[in-house]
PDB file of C-alpha atoms and ligand atoms in Angstrom:
ATOM      1  CA  MET A   1     -34.746  80.134  -1.861  1.00 38.00           C
ATOM      2  CA  HIS A   2     -34.463  76.505  -2.866  1.00 45.00           C
ATOM      3  CA  SER A   3     -30.672  76.347  -2.746  1.00 43.00           C
ATOM      4  CA  ARG A   4     -30.694  78.170   0.574  1.00 48.00           C
ATOM      5  CA  SER A   5     -32.753  75.473   2.264  1.00 44.00           C
ATOM      6  CA  VAL A   6     -30.447  72.807   0.854  1.00 42.00           C
ATOM      7  CA  VAL A   7     -27.479  74.562   2.429  1.00 41.00           C
ATOM      8  CA  LEU A   8     -29.347  74.828   5.710  1.00 40.00           C
ATOM      9  CA  LEU A   9     -30.231  71.137   5.630  1.00 39.00           C
ATOM     10  CA  ALA A  10     -26.603  70.201   4.962  1.00 38.00           C
ATOM     11  CA  LEU A  11     -25.547  72.337   7.904  1.00 38.00           C
ATOM     12  CA  ILE A  12     -28.034  70.733  10.271  1.00 38.00           C
ATOM     13  CA  THR A  13     -27.123  67.219   9.109  1.00 38.00           C
ATOM     14  CA  GLY A  14     -23.442  68.009   9.530  1.00 37.00           C
ATOM     15  CA  LEU A  15     -23.983  69.264  13.051  1.00 39.00           C
ATOM     16  CA  GLY A  16     -26.005  66.206  13.993  1.00 37.00           C
ATOM     17  CA  ALA A  17     -23.294  63.849  12.824  1.00 37.00           C
ATOM     18  CA  ALA A  18     -20.535  65.715  14.616  1.00 38.00           C
ATOM     19  CA  HIS A  19     -21.509  64.440  18.117  1.00 49.00           C
ATOM     20  CA  CYS A  20     -19.873  66.935  20.421  1.00 55.00           C
ATOM     21  CA  GLY A  21     -16.990  67.983  18.226  1.00 53.00           C
ATOM     22  CA  GLY A  22     -16.265  64.720  16.440  1.00 62.00           C
ATOM     23  CA  LYS A  23     -14.837  62.834  19.429  1.00 75.00           C
ATOM     24  CA  ASP A  24     -14.011  59.182  18.735  1.00 89.00           C
ATOM     25  CA  THR A  25     -16.899  57.519  20.543  1.00 91.00           C
ATOM     26  CA  GLY A  26     -15.766  54.031  19.495  1.00 89.00           C
ATOM     27  CA  SER A  27     -17.040  51.503  17.015  1.00 75.00           C
ATOM     28  CA  GLY A  28     -20.695  50.550  17.205  1.00 59.00           C
ATOM     29  CA  SER A  29     -20.382  47.107  15.654  1.00 62.00           C
ATOM     30  CA  VAL A  30     -19.928  44.433  18.287  1.00 66.00           C
ATOM     31  CA  PRO A  31     -19.789  40.906  16.861  1.00 57.00           C
ATOM     32  CA  GLY A  32     -21.959  38.364  18.643  1.00 54.00           C
ATOM     33  CA  ALA A  33     -23.181  40.755  21.335  1.00 61.00           C
ATOM     34  CA  GLY A  34     -26.314  42.561  22.246  1.00 66.00           C
ATOM     35  CA  ALA A  35     -29.304  40.244  22.167  1.00 73.00           C
ATOM     36  CA  GLY A  36     -31.505  43.124  23.300  1.00 82.00           C
ATOM     37  CA  ASP A  37     -33.619  40.869  25.540  1.00 91.00           C
ATOM     38  CA  ALA A  38     -34.733  41.841  29.048  1.00 95.00           C
ATOM     39  CA  GLN A  39     -31.347  40.899  30.569  1.00 96.00           C
ATOM     40  CA  THR A  40     -29.039  41.941  27.717  1.00 96.00           C
ATOM     41  CA  PRO A  41     -28.617  45.421  26.271  1.00 96.00           C
ATOM     42  CA  PRO A  42     -28.328  45.627  22.483  1.00 95.00           C
ATOM     43  CA  THR A  43     -25.439  47.640  20.972  1.00 94.00           C
ATOM     44  CA  GLY A  44     -25.465  50.833  18.901  1.00 95.00           C
ATOM     45  CA  GLU A  45     -26.909  54.190  19.952  1.00 96.00           C
ATOM     46  CA  SER A  46     -30.451  53.997  18.551  1.00 95.00           C
ATOM     47  CA  ALA A  47     -31.004  50.386  19.688  1.00 95.00           C
ATOM     48  CA  VAL A  48     -29.568  51.067  23.154  1.00 97.00           C
ATOM     49  CA  GLU A  49     -31.641  54.223  23.666  1.00 97.00           C
ATOM     50  CA  ALA A  50     -34.858  52.422  22.632  1.00 97.00           C
ATOM     51  CA  TRP A  51     -34.021  49.486  24.911  1.00 97.00           C
ATOM     52  CA  LEU A  52     -33.311  51.834  27.840  1.00 98.00           C
ATOM     53  CA  ASP A  53     -36.602  53.633  27.211  1.00 98.00           C
ATOM     54  CA  ASP A  54     -38.393  50.256  27.387  1.00 97.00           C
ATOM     55  CA  GLY A  55     -37.150  50.090  30.999  1.00 97.00           C
ATOM     56  CA  HIS A  56     -36.180  46.373  31.186  1.00 96.00           C
ATOM     57  CA  TYR A  57     -33.205  47.246  33.378  1.00 98.00           C
ATOM     58  CA  LYS A  58     -35.537  48.655  36.034  1.00 98.00           C
ATOM     59  CA  THR A  59     -36.508  45.047  36.863  1.00 98.00           C
ATOM     60  CA  TRP A  60     -32.815  44.229  37.561  1.00 98.00           C
ATOM     61  CA  HIS A  61     -31.092  44.542  40.943  1.00 98.00           C
ATOM     62  CA  CYS A  62     -31.187  48.332  41.408  1.00 98.00           C
ATOM     63  CA  GLU A  63     -30.004  50.753  44.038  1.00 98.00           C
ATOM     64  CA  PRO A  64     -33.079  52.194  45.804  1.00 97.00           C
ATOM     65  CA  ALA A  65     -32.287  55.856  45.049  1.00 97.00           C
ATOM     66  CA  PRO A  66     -29.785  58.150  43.330  1.00 96.00           C
ATOM     67  CA  HIS A  67     -26.641  58.934  45.344  1.00 96.00           C
ATOM     68  CA  ASP A  68     -23.651  61.260  44.977  1.00 95.00           C
ATOM     69  CA  ALA A  69     -20.806  59.999  42.811  1.00 93.00           C
ATOM     70  CA  ARG A  70     -18.559  57.681  44.806  1.00 89.00           C
ATOM     71  CA  PRO A  71     -14.866  58.592  45.202  1.00 84.00           C
ATOM     72  CA  GLY A  72     -12.973  58.316  41.914  1.00 84.00           C
ATOM     73  CA  SER A  73     -16.125  58.427  39.817  1.00 88.00           C
ATOM     74  CA  ALA A  74     -16.507  60.465  36.641  1.00 82.00           C
ATOM     75  CA  HIS A  75     -20.287  60.263  36.808  1.00 88.00           C
ATOM     76  CA  GLY A  76     -22.094  62.726  39.130  1.00 89.00           C
ATOM     77  CA  LYS A  77     -25.354  61.784  40.915  1.00 96.00           C
ATOM     78  CA  ASN A  78     -26.394  58.318  39.809  1.00 97.00           C
ATOM     79  CA  ARG A  79     -28.338  55.111  40.412  1.00 98.00           C
ATOM     80  CA  ILE A  80     -26.962  51.721  39.345  1.00 98.00           C
ATOM     81  CA  CYS A  81     -28.702  48.504  38.248  1.00 98.00           C
ATOM     82  CA  SER A  82     -26.962  45.102  37.805  1.00 98.00           C
ATOM     83  CA  ASN A  83     -28.392  42.302  35.683  1.00 98.00           C
ATOM     84  CA  ASP A  84     -28.726  38.772  37.148  1.00 98.00           C
ATOM     85  CA  LEU A  85     -25.341  37.546  35.834  1.00 97.00           C
ATOM     86  CA  LEU A  86     -23.478  40.563  37.186  1.00 98.00           C
ATOM     87  CA  SER A  87     -25.342  40.623  40.492  1.00 98.00           C
ATOM     88  CA  ALA A  88     -24.795  36.933  41.308  1.00 98.00           C
ATOM     89  CA  HIS A  89     -21.123  36.687  40.346  1.00 97.00           C
ATOM     90  CA  GLY A  90     -18.317  35.971  42.846  1.00 96.00           C
ATOM     91  CA  ALA A  91     -14.560  36.388  42.427  1.00 95.00           C
ATOM     92  CA  GLY A  92     -12.744  36.493  39.068  1.00 95.00           C
ATOM     93  CA  GLU A  93     -13.740  37.529  35.558  1.00 97.00           C
ATOM     94  CA  PHE A  94     -17.413  38.360  35.127  1.00 98.00           C
ATOM     95  CA  PRO A  95     -19.285  36.011  32.765  1.00 97.00           C
ATOM     96  CA  VAL A  96     -20.146  37.014  29.208  1.00 96.00           C
ATOM     97  CA  GLY A  97     -23.561  38.657  29.344  1.00 96.00           C
ATOM     98  CA  ALA A  98     -22.948  40.475  32.639  1.00 97.00           C
ATOM     99  CA  ALA A  99     -24.239  44.055  32.295  1.00 98.00           C
ATOM    100  CA  SER A 100     -24.749  47.289  34.255  1.00 98.00           C
ATOM    101  CA  VAL A 101     -26.890  50.348  33.655  1.00 98.00           C
ATOM    102  CA  LYS A 102     -26.286  53.653  35.392  1.00 98.00           C
ATOM    103  CA  GLU A 103     -28.891  56.420  35.424  1.00 98.00           C
ATOM    104  CA  LEU A 104     -27.251  59.848  35.651  1.00 97.00           C
ATOM    105  CA  TYR A 105     -29.192  62.561  37.470  1.00 97.00           C
ATOM    106  CA  ASP A 106     -29.182  66.346  37.644  1.00 95.00           C
ATOM    107  CA  ALA A 107     -28.059  68.056  40.869  1.00 92.00           C
ATOM    108  CA  THR A 108     -31.544  67.800  42.413  1.00 93.00           C
ATOM    109  CA  SER A 109     -31.720  64.001  41.833  1.00 93.00           C
ATOM    110  CA  THR A 110     -35.102  64.353  40.139  1.00 94.00           C
ATOM    111  CA  ASN A 111     -34.355  64.297  36.405  1.00 96.00           C
ATOM    112  CA  ILE A 112     -32.376  61.687  34.504  1.00 97.00           C
ATOM    113  CA  ILE A 113     -29.946  63.553  32.235  1.00 97.00           C
ATOM    114  CA  GLY A 114     -28.184  60.544  30.765  1.00 98.00           C
ATOM    115  CA  ARG A 115     -27.459  56.851  30.933  1.00 98.00           C
ATOM    116  CA  ALA A 116     -24.353  54.692  30.865  1.00 98.00           C
ATOM    117  CA  VAL A 117     -24.258  50.995  30.006  1.00 98.00           C
ATOM    118  CA  TYR A 118     -21.673  48.257  29.765  1.00 98.00           C
ATOM    119  CA  LEU A 119     -21.970  44.650  28.664  1.00 97.00           C
ATOM    120  CA  HIS A 120     -19.355  41.887  28.851  1.00 97.00           C
ATOM    121  CA  ALA A 121     -19.561  40.856  25.195  1.00 95.00           C
ATOM    122  CA  SER A 122     -16.908  38.093  24.936  1.00 95.00           C
ATOM    123  CA  PRO A 123     -14.321  36.532  27.300  1.00 95.00           C
ATOM    124  CA  GLY A 124     -11.480  38.892  28.189  1.00 96.00           C
ATOM    125  CA  ALA A 125     -10.660  42.216  29.862  1.00 97.00           C
ATOM    126  CA  GLY A 126     -11.800  45.802  29.146  1.00 97.00           C
ATOM    127  CA  GLU A 127     -11.509  45.453  25.369  1.00 97.00           C
ATOM    128  CA  SER A 128     -14.128  42.689  25.451  1.00 97.00           C
ATOM    129  CA  TYR A 129     -16.743  44.937  27.051  1.00 97.00           C
ATOM    130  CA  TYR A 130     -19.171  47.111  25.101  1.00 97.00           C
ATOM    131  CA  TRP A 131     -19.301  50.664  26.564  1.00 98.00           C
ATOM    132  CA  TYR A 132     -22.091  53.193  26.029  1.00 98.00           C
ATOM    133  CA  GLU A 133     -22.825  56.605  27.509  1.00 98.00           C
ATOM    134  CA  ARG A 134     -25.030  59.534  26.419  1.00 98.00           C
ATOM    135  CA  VAL A 135     -25.458  62.540  28.696  1.00 97.00           C
ATOM    136  CA  SER A 136     -27.486  65.685  27.956  1.00 96.00           C
ATOM    137  CA  GLY A 137     -27.766  64.621  24.322  1.00 95.00           C
ATOM    138  CA  HIS A 138     -24.004  64.108  23.923  1.00 97.00           C
ATOM    139  CA  LEU A 139     -22.869  60.674  22.830  1.00 98.00           C
ATOM    140  CA  ASN A 140     -19.695  59.983  24.819  1.00 97.00           C
ATOM    141  CA  ALA A 141     -19.119  56.295  24.132  1.00 98.00           C
ATOM    142  CA  ASP A 142     -20.629  53.640  21.846  1.00 97.00           C
ATOM    143  CA  GLY A 143     -18.353  50.686  21.154  1.00 97.00           C
ATOM    144  CA  LEU A 144     -15.974  48.000  22.364  1.00 97.00           C
ATOM    145  CA  GLY A 145     -13.132  48.962  24.695  1.00 98.00           C
ATOM    146  CA  THR A 146     -10.650  48.585  21.832  1.00 97.00           C
ATOM    147  CA  SER A 147     -10.380  52.240  20.749  1.00 97.00           C
ATOM    148  CA  GLY A 148     -11.535  55.824  21.263  1.00 97.00           C
ATOM    149  CA  THR A 149     -13.385  56.931  24.413  1.00 98.00           C
ATOM    150  CA  PRO A 150     -14.417  53.390  25.437  1.00 98.00           C
ATOM    151  CA  LYS A 151     -10.727  52.443  25.679  1.00 98.00           C
ATOM    152  CA  ASP A 152      -9.126  55.738  26.734  1.00 98.00           C
ATOM    153  CA  SER A 153     -11.757  56.782  29.291  1.00 97.00           C
ATOM    154  CA  CYS A 154     -14.164  53.999  30.342  1.00 98.00           C
ATOM    155  CA  VAL A 155     -11.688  51.092  30.416  1.00 98.00           C
ATOM    156  CA  ALA A 156      -8.775  53.227  31.627  1.00 97.00           C
ATOM    157  CA  CYS A 157     -10.693  54.158  34.768  1.00 96.00           C
ATOM    158  CA  HIS A 158     -12.802  51.023  35.293  1.00 97.00           C
ATOM    159  CA  GLN A 159      -9.740  48.769  35.279  1.00 96.00           C
ATOM    160  CA  GLY A 160      -8.944  50.411  38.628  1.00 94.00           C
ATOM    161  CA  ALA A 161     -11.879  48.517  40.203  1.00 96.00           C
ATOM    162  CA  GLY A 162     -10.533  46.372  43.031  1.00 93.00           C
ATOM    163  CA  ALA A 163      -7.110  48.045  43.096  1.00 86.00           C
ATOM    164  CA  GLY A 164      -7.701  49.990  46.305  1.00 83.00           C
ATOM    165  CA  ARG A 165     -11.275  50.762  45.163  1.00 85.00           C
ATOM    166  CA  THR A 166     -14.542  48.873  45.442  1.00 90.00           C
ATOM    167  CA  GLY A 167     -15.378  45.975  43.124  1.00 96.00           C
ATOM    168  CA  HIS A 168     -13.160  43.921  40.822  1.00 96.00           C
ATOM    169  CA  ASP A 169     -12.617  43.087  37.149  1.00 96.00           C
ATOM    170  CA  LEU A 170     -13.855  46.459  35.734  1.00 97.00           C
ATOM    171  CA  VAL A 171     -16.999  46.450  37.855  1.00 98.00           C
ATOM    172  CA  PHE A 172     -17.113  48.995  40.678  1.00 97.00           C
ATOM    173  CA  THR A 173     -20.620  48.329  41.952  1.00 97.00           C
ATOM    174  CA  GLN A 174     -22.415  44.992  42.156  1.00 97.00           C
ATOM    175  CA  VAL A 175     -25.991  45.537  43.252  1.00 98.00           C
ATOM    176  CA  ARG A 176     -27.045  42.262  44.901  1.00 97.00           C
TER     177      ARG A 176
HETATM  178  C1  HEC B 201     -12.575  58.516  36.234  1.00 81.40           C
HETATM  179  C2  HEC B 201     -13.130  57.198  36.424  1.00 81.40           C
HETATM  180  C3  HEC B 201     -14.306  56.731  35.553  1.00 81.40           C
HETATM  181  C4  HEC B 201     -14.515  56.895  34.208  1.00 81.40           C
HETATM  182  C5  HEC B 201     -13.682  57.677  33.207  1.00 81.40           C
HETATM  183  C6  HEC B 201     -15.734  56.157  33.888  1.00 81.40           C
HETATM  184  N1  HEC B 201     -16.259  55.586  35.016  1.00 81.40           N
HETATM  185 FE1  HEC B 201     -17.950  54.477  35.093  1.00 81.40          FE
HETATM  186  N2  HEC B 201     -17.770  54.399  37.140  1.00 81.40           N
HETATM  187  C7  HEC B 201     -16.715  54.899  37.902  1.00 81.40           C
HETATM  188  C8  HEC B 201     -16.959  54.650  39.319  1.00 81.40           C
HETATM  189  C9  HEC B 201     -16.025  54.998  40.483  1.00 81.40           C
HETATM  190  C10 HEC B 201     -18.210  53.997  39.389  1.00 81.40           C
HETATM  191  C11 HEC B 201     -18.974  53.531  40.645  1.00 81.40           C
HETATM  192  C12 HEC B 201     -19.741  54.491  41.484  1.00 81.40           C
HETATM  193  C13 HEC B 201     -20.242  55.840  41.034  1.00 81.40           C
HETATM  194  O1  HEC B 201     -20.131  56.229  39.879  1.00 81.40           O
HETATM  195  O2  HEC B 201     -20.791  56.552  41.882  1.00 81.40           O
HETATM  196  C14 HEC B 201     -18.669  53.828  37.996  1.00 81.40           C
HETATM  197  C15 HEC B 201     -19.827  53.174  37.636  1.00 81.40           C
HETATM  198  C16 HEC B 201     -20.228  52.888  36.339  1.00 81.40           C
HETATM  199  C17 HEC B 201     -21.364  52.058  35.995  1.00 81.40           C
HETATM  200  C18 HEC B 201     -22.255  51.296  36.992  1.00 81.40           C
HETATM  201  C19 HEC B 201     -21.663  49.922  37.330  1.00 81.40           C
HETATM  202  C20 HEC B 201     -20.368  49.965  38.129  1.00 81.40           C
HETATM  203  O3  HEC B 201     -19.349  49.380  37.671  1.00 81.40           O
HETATM  204  O4  HEC B 201     -20.355  50.564  39.224  1.00 81.40           O
HETATM  205  C21 HEC B 201     -21.466  52.067  34.624  1.00 81.40           C
HETATM  206  C22 HEC B 201     -22.511  51.345  33.778  1.00 81.40           C
HETATM  207  C23 HEC B 201     -20.379  52.883  34.126  1.00 81.40           C
HETATM  208  N3  HEC B 201     -19.639  53.368  35.203  1.00 81.40           N
HETATM  209  C24 HEC B 201     -20.129  53.113  32.773  1.00 81.40           C
HETATM  210  C25 HEC B 201     -19.082  53.909  32.312  1.00 81.40           C
HETATM  211  C26 HEC B 201     -18.865  54.237  30.908  1.00 81.40           C
HETATM  212  C27 HEC B 201     -19.712  53.731  29.749  1.00 81.40           C
HETATM  213  C28 HEC B 201     -17.786  55.065  30.863  1.00 81.40           C
HETATM  214  C29 HEC B 201     -17.142  55.710  29.665  1.00 81.40           C
HETATM  215  C30 HEC B 201     -17.958  56.645  28.912  1.00 81.40           C
HETATM  216  C31 HEC B 201     -17.333  55.265  32.242  1.00 81.40           C
HETATM  217  N4  HEC B 201     -18.137  54.544  33.079  1.00 81.40           N
HETATM  218  C32 HEC B 201     -16.260  56.064  32.605  1.00 81.40           C
HETATM  219  C33 HEC B 201     -15.600  55.530  37.393  1.00 81.40           C
HETATM  220  C34 HEC B 201     -15.414  55.909  36.064  1.00 81.40           C
END
């Protein structure tokens, strides 16, 4: 009986750590980034989820309602919020500290099924952004755009912003 529950526990722990089949979700440690104040998301899954739950981003510049994914989007129904630095910026590279949150909705636009976040963590291009996404309990990205999903998916697509699509410098949507 005793050894059986140990085996079961090991199984459950193993499953929990696997995160959707052991995909490379990126590295959670982001030097110098993630103050976790009202304008700046922290980094790392548990800190980001707690910060999102606190709802600071809802005081940012937010789209009024969820909308269908825009052309070229990987995201489904969503609503986007821009922090002050991202919202106010003009042409060229976004300043360090610029951040976006995207709420991802189910098909009826009533329930939030996940959230995506990025933060410009240090000067530079996609590798200098922190990328985070968890949808329906699956962690898709949690790290700098230097490796894994943050690099191969988030940065690979977001660097198309401005090139025949809306936005510029990795940012598709600036909510003013
Ligand atoms: C295939 C292209 C594609 C991929 C891959 C992609 N995105 Fe996006 N993303 C978009 C587009 C297009 C938008 C803007 C509008 C929309 O989604 O309706 C967007 C919007 C966003 C926004 C809102 C701010 C903005 O720039 O509009 C966030 C935050 C975001 N994505 C995070 C991520 C993260 C994190 C990943 C990686 C897990 C990711 N995205 C992967 C295309 C993509």
